[in-house]
Amino acid sequence: GAGVSQSPRYKVAKRGQDVALRCDPISGHVSLFWYQQALGQGPEFLTYFQNEAQLDKSGLPSDRFFAERPEGSVSTLKIQRTQQEDSAVYLCASSLGREPSSQYFGPGTRLTVL
Amino acid sequence: KQEVTQIPAALSVPEGENLVLNCSFTDSAIYNLQWFRQDPGKGLTSLLLIQSSQREQTSGRLNASLDKSSGRSTLYIAASQPGDSATYLCAGSSNTGKLIFGQGTTLQVKP
């Protein structure tokens, strides 16, 4: 079956531009997570959805970051007025239920802000 | 605040060796412990998940253990192969499923 997909795979933005990153989780997966991975580091948690409800957004670095999952499936991570420090790989993961279980990761979107 | 540390940061071994990767965490209230593999430029592939009530999990040549009291997990790789070369990440989850990752161990297995 299809895994988690993300688009675009690569995004180059000029500083100050807005970007939108898409995540298609595994069909039927209730939980969806976004992580940010800087070069040479482990991923860091950004935000978490259970169906359409955003239950934890404590990891979002600033109010320029916004995530949504309006119908409980596809999610979009939006970054407004991008800055160079936003350059990173953005990873999306989904898991089947509400209880913690194995998370399945997408290939990530590599964002470069010039 | 949960912190996860992985030692060593990098490891190079000849093919065929057995090896152990270490992961330590500060908060014993960890829910699950998951080991991942990441190839360059790729996403994360789940290797093993140890639930809070378990002590170890095995899959093929991989064995992971969890000791919550000491705040440690190990990933044992038997008979290493060049195809095992990758970065290995451990992550502890809270009761919401949010993962806290270590910085990874980059493994190189030389033919």
XYZ file of N, CA and C in Angstrom:
675
model
N 0.826 -1.193 0.000
C 0.000 0.000 0.000
C 0.861 1.243 0.000
N 0.252 2.381 -0.298
C 0.999 3.622 -0.374
C 1.433 4.043 1.019
N 2.635 4.616 1.081
C 3.134 5.138 2.336
C 2.778 6.596 2.468
N 3.467 7.295 3.351
C 3.275 8.732 3.530
C 3.974 9.450 2.375
N 3.265 10.365 1.752
C 3.901 11.124 0.681
C 3.917 12.605 1.040
N 4.934 13.276 0.526
C 5.088 14.702 0.787
C 5.422 15.414 -0.517
N 4.938 16.634 -0.639
C 5.263 17.433 -1.813
C 5.334 18.913 -1.438
N 6.196 19.676 -2.127
C 7.194 19.170 -3.053
C 8.330 18.466 -2.315
N 9.174 17.769 -3.009
C 10.323 17.143 -2.365
C 11.410 18.174 -2.084
N 11.492 19.172 -2.948
C 12.481 20.232 -2.785
C 11.794 21.560 -3.051
N 12.153 22.548 -2.224
C 11.578 23.876 -2.388
C 12.664 24.899 -2.106
N 12.866 25.802 -3.052
C 13.785 26.917 -2.852
C 12.949 28.183 -2.795
N 13.131 28.947 -1.742
C 12.362 30.176 -1.568
C 13.308 31.337 -1.290
N 12.897 32.480 -1.757
C 13.644 33.689 -1.405
C 13.172 34.148 -0.029
N 14.086 34.693 0.720
C 13.727 35.177 2.046
C 12.537 36.131 1.953
N 11.552 35.871 2.805
C 10.367 36.706 2.806
C 9.172 36.096 2.089
N 9.437 35.056 1.297
C 8.337 34.389 0.599
C 7.576 33.464 1.545
N 6.323 33.194 1.195
C 5.527 32.212 1.916
C 5.643 30.878 1.190
N 5.667 29.781 1.973
C 5.700 28.451 1.364
C 4.633 27.572 2.010
N 4.207 26.558 1.257
C 3.226 25.588 1.759
C 3.728 24.196 1.447
N 3.807 23.369 2.451
C 4.317 22.003 2.310
C 3.166 21.038 2.586
N 3.047 20.045 1.722
C 1.896 19.141 1.810
C 2.308 17.764 2.298
N 1.422 17.157 3.083
C 1.636 15.789 3.557
C 0.376 14.977 3.333
N 0.537 13.827 2.669
C -0.542 12.862 2.508
C -0.222 11.646 3.378
N -0.926 11.485 4.488
C -0.603 10.362 5.372
C -1.123 9.044 4.805
N -0.775 7.975 5.468
C -1.313 6.670 5.098
C -2.828 6.698 5.332
N -3.578 6.186 4.372
C -5.028 6.225 4.454
C -5.530 5.579 5.741
N -6.401 6.288 6.440
C -6.973 5.745 7.666
C -6.191 6.063 8.925
N -5.006 6.624 8.769
C -4.215 6.953 9.955
C -4.797 8.190 10.644
N -5.000 8.045 11.937
C -5.655 9.083 12.718
C -4.676 10.197 13.102
N -3.471 9.797 13.471
C -2.504 10.761 14.005
C -1.520 11.198 12.937
N -1.180 12.486 12.964
C -0.246 13.044 11.986
C 0.686 14.005 12.704
N 1.954 13.883 12.399
C 2.989 14.671 13.069
C 3.845 15.391 12.028
N 4.299 16.576 12.383
C 5.296 17.294 11.586
C 6.562 17.461 12.430
N 7.711 17.251 11.781
C 9.012 17.428 12.410
C 9.896 18.269 11.495
N 10.858 18.933 12.111
C 11.851 19.718 11.377
C 13.221 19.113 11.643
N 13.975 18.855 10.581
C 15.309 18.268 10.744
C 16.355 19.163 10.121
N 17.188 19.764 10.966
C 18.313 20.558 10.481
C 19.443 19.611 10.080
N 20.332 20.087 9.258
C 21.418 19.270 8.738
C 22.255 18.684 9.871
N 22.422 17.366 9.857
C 23.259 16.713 10.860
C 22.617 16.545 12.221
N 21.344 16.860 12.327
C 20.645 16.759 13.614
C 19.512 15.738 13.526
N 19.012 15.352 14.685
C 17.817 14.534 14.705
C 16.593 15.410 14.472
N 15.501 14.817 14.021
C 14.274 15.600 13.817
C 13.773 16.197 15.126
N 13.133 17.351 15.023
C 12.519 17.991 16.183
C 11.030 18.174 15.925
N 10.242 17.860 16.942
C 8.788 17.920 16.856
C 8.305 19.340 16.605
N 7.342 19.449 15.699
C 6.699 20.749 15.452
C 5.257 20.754 15.959
N 4.433 19.802 15.444
C 3.034 19.835 15.770
C 2.398 18.475 15.529
N 1.201 18.276 16.117
C 0.539 16.970 16.110
C -0.963 17.153 15.935
N -1.520 16.324 15.052
C -2.960 16.304 14.814
C -3.518 14.926 15.159
N -4.705 14.953 15.692
C -5.488 13.736 15.807
C -6.752 14.016 14.999
N -6.904 13.308 13.896
C -7.923 13.672 12.900
C -7.722 15.149 12.519
N -8.740 15.959 12.601
C -8.589 17.361 12.183
C -8.164 18.271 13.336
N -8.122 17.735 14.531
C -7.806 18.559 15.701
C -6.293 18.660 15.924
N -5.823 19.885 16.019
C -4.407 20.118 16.315
C -4.243 20.117 17.831
N -3.727 19.010 18.370
C -3.682 18.831 19.812
C -2.412 19.377 20.454
N -1.386 19.561 19.677
C -0.114 20.043 20.240
C 0.616 20.818 19.155
N 0.857 22.081 19.415
C 1.651 22.881 18.470
C 2.817 23.534 19.192
N 3.229 22.905 20.275
C 4.260 23.482 21.127
C 5.617 23.591 20.455
N 5.852 22.824 19.403
C 7.147 22.847 18.751
C 7.279 23.853 17.623
N 6.204 24.508 17.257
C 6.277 25.495 16.172
C 7.170 26.645 16.628
N 8.206 26.972 15.827
C 9.218 27.927 16.287
C 8.714 29.355 16.470
N 7.727 29.736 15.678
C 7.234 31.106 15.768
C 5.840 31.159 15.176
N 5.219 32.324 15.287
C 3.868 32.460 14.723
C 3.892 32.547 13.201
N 5.073 32.464 12.598
C 5.127 32.391 11.127
C 4.787 30.987 10.626
N 4.801 30.035 11.538
C 4.528 28.640 11.184
C 3.074 28.321 11.528
N 2.409 27.703 10.565
C 0.999 27.373 10.743
C 0.732 26.034 10.076
N -0.005 25.166 10.744
C -0.327 23.864 10.164
C -1.815 23.625 10.263
N -2.331 22.887 9.292
C -3.755 22.559 9.307
C -3.992 21.181 8.716
N -5.130 20.609 9.082
C -5.538 19.293 8.581
C -7.069 19.310 8.573
N -7.649 20.096 7.706
C -9.065 20.438 7.805
C -10.045 19.278 7.707
N -9.694 18.240 6.964
C -10.612 17.117 6.801
C -10.084 15.847 7.446
N -9.056 16.013 8.254
C -8.531 14.858 8.977
C -7.694 13.919 8.143
N -7.295 14.345 6.937
C -6.411 13.480 6.155
C -5.176 14.277 5.742
N -5.213 14.931 4.596
C -4.073 15.714 4.123
C -3.795 16.866 5.085
N -2.504 17.140 5.266
C -2.108 18.266 6.121
C -1.191 19.193 5.340
N -1.248 20.463 5.686
C -0.378 21.460 5.075
C 0.348 22.224 6.165
N 1.640 22.348 6.010
C 2.463 23.181 6.889
C 2.810 24.436 6.103
N 2.432 25.574 6.626
C 2.683 26.842 5.949
C 3.692 27.657 6.753
N 4.634 28.216 6.048
C 5.623 29.100 6.671
C 5.525 30.450 5.980
N 5.243 31.455 6.753
C 5.107 32.800 6.201
C 6.432 33.546 6.363
N 6.689 34.423 5.415
C 7.866 35.311 5.476
C 9.116 34.512 5.848
N 9.438 33.534 5.008
C 10.536 32.616 5.315
C 11.843 33.349 5.593
N 12.614 32.765 6.490
C 13.931 33.279 6.849
C 14.951 32.175 6.644
N 16.222 32.548 6.584
C 17.270 31.574 6.294
C 17.308 30.451 7.329
N 16.999 30.758 8.564
C 17.036 29.720 9.599
C 15.913 28.702 9.458
N 14.966 28.964 8.555
C 13.908 27.990 8.294
C 14.395 26.872 7.368
N 15.560 27.037 6.783
C 16.102 26.010 5.885
C 16.318 24.717 6.661
N 15.686 23.656 6.191
C 15.720 22.375 6.891
C 14.936 21.373 6.053
N 14.932 20.128 6.504
C 14.038 19.129 5.933
C 12.814 19.039 6.839
N 11.650 19.108 6.248
C 10.404 19.019 7.007
C 9.818 17.632 6.755
N 9.684 16.885 7.839
C 9.224 15.501 7.778
C 7.809 15.395 8.326
N 7.022 14.598 7.662
C 5.670 14.304 8.114
C 5.608 12.823 8.467
N 4.879 12.496 9.507
C 4.709 11.097 9.909
C 3.262 10.865 10.289
N 2.795 9.641 10.102
C 1.454 9.303 10.543
C 1.485 7.996 11.322
N 0.500 7.844 12.183
C 0.341 6.575 12.898
C -1.137 6.239 12.957
N -1.404 4.955 13.179
C -2.738 4.438 12.955
C -3.789 5.001 13.903
N -3.492 4.951 15.200
C -4.551 5.262 16.139
C -4.253 6.472 17.002
N -5.012 6.597 18.057
C -4.823 7.698 18.982
C -3.728 7.392 19.990
N -3.522 6.120 20.266
C -2.482 5.725 21.208
C -1.118 5.761 20.518
N -0.054 6.064 21.253
C 1.283 6.052 20.636
C 1.589 4.688 20.025
N 2.047 4.708 18.805
C 2.398 3.486 18.097
C 3.430 3.850 17.041
N 3.796 2.887 16.237
C 4.813 3.144 15.219
C 4.413 4.301 14.324
N 5.347 5.209 14.122
C 5.129 6.317 13.199
C 5.820 5.993 11.883
N 5.125 6.304 10.805
C 5.634 6.055 9.467
C 5.904 7.397 8.808
N 7.135 7.551 8.361
C 7.588 8.848 7.873
C 7.542 8.946 6.351
N 7.268 10.159 5.882
C 7.403 10.458 4.473
C 8.845 10.794 4.137
N 9.131 11.036 2.849
C 10.507 11.299 2.426
C 11.001 12.680 2.804
N 10.091 13.561 3.197
C 10.493 14.898 3.607
C 10.472 15.905 2.467
N 10.381 17.169 2.841
C 10.550 18.287 1.910
C 11.776 19.059 2.353
N 12.741 19.188 1.450
C 13.942 19.962 1.762
C 13.708 21.408 1.359
N 13.642 22.287 2.329
C 13.413 23.719 2.093
C 14.729 24.463 2.213
N 15.042 25.225 1.189
C 16.221 26.088 1.196
C 15.749 27.519 1.022
N 16.082 28.360 1.977
C 15.717 29.774 1.905
C 16.964 30.588 1.595
N 16.916 31.292 0.478
C 18.088 32.054 0.035
C 18.036 33.490 0.525
N 12.064 17.971 31.107
C 12.036 17.914 29.643
C 12.860 16.722 29.172
N 12.256 15.921 28.309
C 12.936 14.715 27.824
C 14.086 15.095 26.920
N 15.253 14.499 27.169
C 16.401 14.654 26.289
C 16.920 13.267 25.940
N 17.280 13.099 24.688
C 17.752 11.803 24.196
C 19.157 11.983 23.643
N 20.051 11.116 24.064
C 21.453 11.203 23.654
C 21.882 9.888 23.036
N 22.620 9.964 21.939
C 23.110 8.755 21.287
C 24.629 8.765 21.242
N 25.183 7.630 21.591
C 26.630 7.455 21.575
C 26.944 6.127 20.896
N 27.960 6.052 19.985
C 28.775 7.182 19.531
C 28.054 7.979 18.441
N 28.583 9.121 18.074
C 28.014 9.911 16.995
C 28.305 9.277 15.641
N 29.448 8.598 15.552
C 29.824 7.937 14.305
C 30.593 6.673 14.644
N 30.456 5.683 13.750
C 31.065 4.382 13.979
C 31.423 3.767 12.632
N 32.642 3.245 12.548
C 33.077 2.580 11.325
C 33.594 1.193 11.694
N 33.040 0.160 11.074
C 33.404 -1.210 11.414
C 33.608 -2.014 10.142
N 34.405 -3.075 10.208
C 34.522 -3.969 9.050
C 33.302 -4.873 8.958
N 33.007 -5.280 7.772
C 31.872 -6.167 7.522
C 31.944 -7.419 8.391
N 30.811 -7.845 8.909
C 30.760 -9.071 9.686
C 30.783 -8.855 11.187
N 31.170 -7.660 11.613
C 31.220 -7.399 13.053
C 29.830 -7.250 13.641
N 29.727 -7.664 14.909
C 28.524 -7.362 15.687
C 28.747 -6.016 16.359
N 27.702 -5.216 16.468
C 27.897 -3.896 17.061
C 26.691 -3.465 17.867
N 26.942 -2.508 18.753
C 25.903 -2.000 19.645
C 25.854 -0.486 19.551
N 24.663 0.033 19.338
C 24.437 1.474 19.356
C 23.684 1.820 20.635
N 24.086 2.906 21.267
C 23.523 3.265 22.556
C 22.637 4.496 22.492
N 21.620 4.489 23.305
C 20.676 5.597 23.383
C 20.314 5.770 24.855
N 20.395 7.007 25.347
C 19.987 7.252 26.734
C 18.979 8.384 26.771
N 18.081 8.332 27.739
C 17.050 9.353 27.858
C 16.916 9.756 29.319
N 16.460 10.985 29.524
C 16.489 11.567 30.870
C 15.206 11.309 31.648
N 14.099 11.118 30.960
C 12.809 10.989 31.636
C 12.316 9.552 31.514
N 12.250 8.840 32.641
C 11.841 7.435 32.607
C 10.359 7.265 32.309
N 9.631 8.393 32.251
C 8.207 8.313 31.918
C 7.989 8.185 30.427
N 8.977 7.670 29.752
C 8.882 7.441 28.314
C 7.780 6.426 28.029
N 7.077 6.618 26.924
C 5.970 5.714 26.615
C 6.449 4.553 25.743
N 6.996 4.896 24.578
C 7.593 3.910 23.675
C 8.996 4.351 23.317
N 9.781 3.418 22.806
C 11.101 3.742 22.298
C 11.187 3.152 20.897
N 11.503 3.987 19.934
C 11.508 3.536 18.543
C 12.877 3.791 17.939
N 13.369 2.821 17.201
C 14.621 2.958 16.465
C 14.311 3.112 14.976
N 15.013 4.056 14.360
C 14.832 4.343 12.940
C 16.161 4.267 12.224
N 16.063 4.069 10.936
C 17.213 4.154 10.046
C 16.948 5.278 9.061
N 17.977 6.083 8.772
C 17.840 7.140 7.780
C 19.013 7.070 6.814
N 18.694 6.888 5.545
C 19.711 6.921 4.502
C 19.855 8.353 4.018
N 21.026 8.721 3.489
C 21.260 10.115 3.077
C 20.168 10.624 2.146
N 19.619 11.779 2.477
C 18.610 12.408 1.633
C 17.256 11.733 1.650
N 17.068 10.811 2.577
C 15.809 10.067 2.631
C 15.071 10.330 3.944
N 13.844 9.828 3.987
C 13.092 9.898 5.224
C 13.521 8.812 6.187
N 12.754 8.636 7.238
C 13.087 7.666 8.278
C 12.335 6.358 8.055
N 13.036 5.265 8.246
C 12.423 3.946 8.168
C 12.392 3.357 9.568
N 11.208 2.983 10.028
C 11.094 2.396 11.360
C 11.711 0.998 11.372
N 12.553 0.745 12.364
C 13.192 -0.566 12.503
C 12.498 -1.397 13.572
N 12.414 -0.836 14.762
C 11.849 -1.557 15.893
C 11.140 -0.580 16.811
N 10.037 -1.029 17.376
C 9.297 -0.254 18.379
C 9.216 -1.093 19.641
N 9.673 -0.527 20.746
C 9.551 -1.205 22.035
C 8.525 -0.444 22.851
N 7.443 -1.109 23.170
C 6.414 -0.456 23.962
C 6.831 -0.427 25.429
N 6.181 0.427 26.189
C 6.627 0.702 27.558
C 6.620 -0.539 28.436
N 5.750 -1.490 28.120
C 5.650 -2.699 28.938
C 6.630 -3.782 28.499
N 7.361 -3.530 27.420
C 8.274 -4.519 26.864
C 9.719 -4.178 27.227
N 10.584 -5.177 27.103
C 12.001 -4.971 27.361
C 12.846 -5.067 26.106
N 12.360 -5.785 25.097
C 13.132 -5.882 23.871
C 12.254 -6.296 22.702
N 12.809 -6.056 21.518
C 12.170 -6.466 20.274
C 13.279 -6.936 19.333
N 12.926 -7.903 18.498
C 13.893 -8.463 17.549
C 13.281 -8.492 16.167
N 14.137 -8.170 15.176
C 13.729 -8.301 13.788
C 14.957 -8.667 12.991
N 15.004 -9.915 12.550
C 16.156 -10.354 11.764
C 17.454 -10.228 12.547
N 18.388 -9.480 11.996
C 19.684 -9.308 12.653
C 19.689 -8.179 13.684
N 18.551 -7.574 13.897
C 18.458 -6.443 14.813
C 17.763 -6.863 16.105
N 18.310 -6.361 17.215
C 17.676 -6.564 18.509
C 17.779 -5.266 19.282
N 16.657 -4.791 19.796
C 16.659 -3.566 20.586
C 16.151 -3.881 21.975
N 16.795 -3.283 22.967
C 16.372 -3.466 24.345
C 16.043 -2.120 24.967
N 15.230 -2.167 25.995
C 14.820 -0.951 26.700
C 14.878 -1.197 28.198
N 15.599 -0.344 28.906
C 15.650 -0.385 30.360
C 15.217 0.981 30.868
N 13.964 1.093 31.235
C 13.431 2.392 31.630
C 14.058 2.886 32.935
N 14.374 1.961 33.826
C 14.907 2.379 35.126
C 16.266 3.069 35.000
N 17.065 2.593 34.054
C 18.381 3.218 33.856
C 18.357 4.264 32.752
N 17.242 4.381 32.057
C 17.136 5.371 30.989
C 17.971 5.030 29.778
N 17.996 3.746 29.413
C 18.853 3.343 28.302
C 18.149 2.383 27.357
N 18.533 2.502 26.089
C 18.143 1.534 25.072
C 19.366 1.227 24.225
N 19.457 0.002 23.767
C 20.545 -0.368 22.876
C 19.973 -1.024 21.627
N 20.645 -0.806 20.524
C 20.331 -1.490 19.272
C 21.528 -2.348 18.919
N 21.291 -3.638 18.846
C 22.337 -4.605 18.531
C 22.156 -5.038 17.081
N 23.239 -4.924 16.313
C 23.219 -5.368 14.916
C 24.210 -6.515 14.787
N 23.710 -7.649 14.398
C 24.565 -8.828 14.250
C 25.079 -8.943 12.827
N 26.297 -9.425 12.705
C 26.894 -9.726 11.393
C 26.679 -8.578 10.410
N 27.216 -7.432 10.738
C 26.945 -6.221 9.954
C 27.352 -6.386 8.488
N 26.606 -5.686 7.626
C 26.817 -5.738 6.186
C 26.966 -4.312 5.652
N 27.640 -4.131 4.514
C 27.760 -2.774 3.956
C 26.415 -2.084 3.764
N 25.378 -2.840 3.463
C 24.043 -2.268 3.294
C 23.446 -1.726 4.581
N 24.068 -2.016 5.717
C 23.612 -1.463 6.988
C 24.104 -0.035 7.190
N 24.993 0.431 6.331
C 25.533 1.784 6.464
C 24.402 2.809 6.330
N 24.256 3.626 7.354
C 23.166 4.607 7.420
C 23.299 5.334 8.753
N 22.396 6.287 8.987
C 22.298 6.919 10.300
C 21.154 6.267 11.066
N 21.433 5.908 12.302
C 20.439 5.253 13.157
C 20.009 6.234 14.238
N 18.699 6.398 14.333
C 18.123 7.353 15.276
C 17.243 6.619 16.268
N 17.370 6.983 17.534
C 16.409 6.481 18.512
C 15.514 7.640 18.922
N 14.304 7.314 19.305
C 13.342 8.339 19.697
C 12.436 7.791 20.774
N 12.243 8.591 21.822
C 11.291 8.244 22.866
C 10.003 8.990 22.630
N 8.902 8.345 22.931
C 7.630 9.024 22.727
C 6.964 9.321 24.057
N 6.250 10.440 24.055
C 5.411 10.793 25.185
C 4.097 10.027 25.054
N 3.176 10.235 25.995
C 1.906 9.522 25.913
C 1.011 10.033 24.791
N 1.405 11.135 24.146
C 0.657 11.616 22.989
C 1.245 11.091 21.682
N 2.397 10.454 21.773
C 3.040 9.943 20.576
C 4.127 10.840 20.026
N 4.207 12.054 20.549
C 5.256 12.980 20.108
C 6.626 12.358 20.344
N 7.486 12.323 19.314
C 8.795 11.695 19.418
C 9.876 12.730 19.737
N 10.746 12.371 20.667
C 11.937 13.150 20.967
C 13.123 12.323 20.480
N 13.869 12.877 19.535
C 14.940 12.146 18.879
C 16.304 12.457 19.472
N 17.186 11.464 19.404
C 18.595 11.708 19.589
C 19.175 12.266 18.294
N 20.464 12.573 18.329
C 21.096 13.165 17.145
C 21.573 12.118 16.148
N 21.494 10.855 16.531
C 21.817 9.793 15.595
C 23.241 9.290 15.700
N 23.423 8.059 15.269
C 24.749 7.462 15.108
C 24.908 7.115 13.640
N 25.937 7.660 13.018
C 26.203 7.374 11.608
C 27.136 6.173 11.520
N 26.637 5.121 10.911
C 27.358 3.851 10.829
C 27.892 3.634 9.422
N 29.153 3.264 9.353
C 29.741 2.860 8.084
C 30.274 1.447 8.245
N 29.807 0.533 7.409
C 30.292 -0.840 7.409
C 31.138 -1.033 6.164
N 32.410 -1.299 6.363
C 33.340 -1.403 5.238
C 33.405 -2.839 4.729
N 33.359 -3.013 3.403
C 33.421 -4.369 2.834
C 34.773 -5.020 3.118
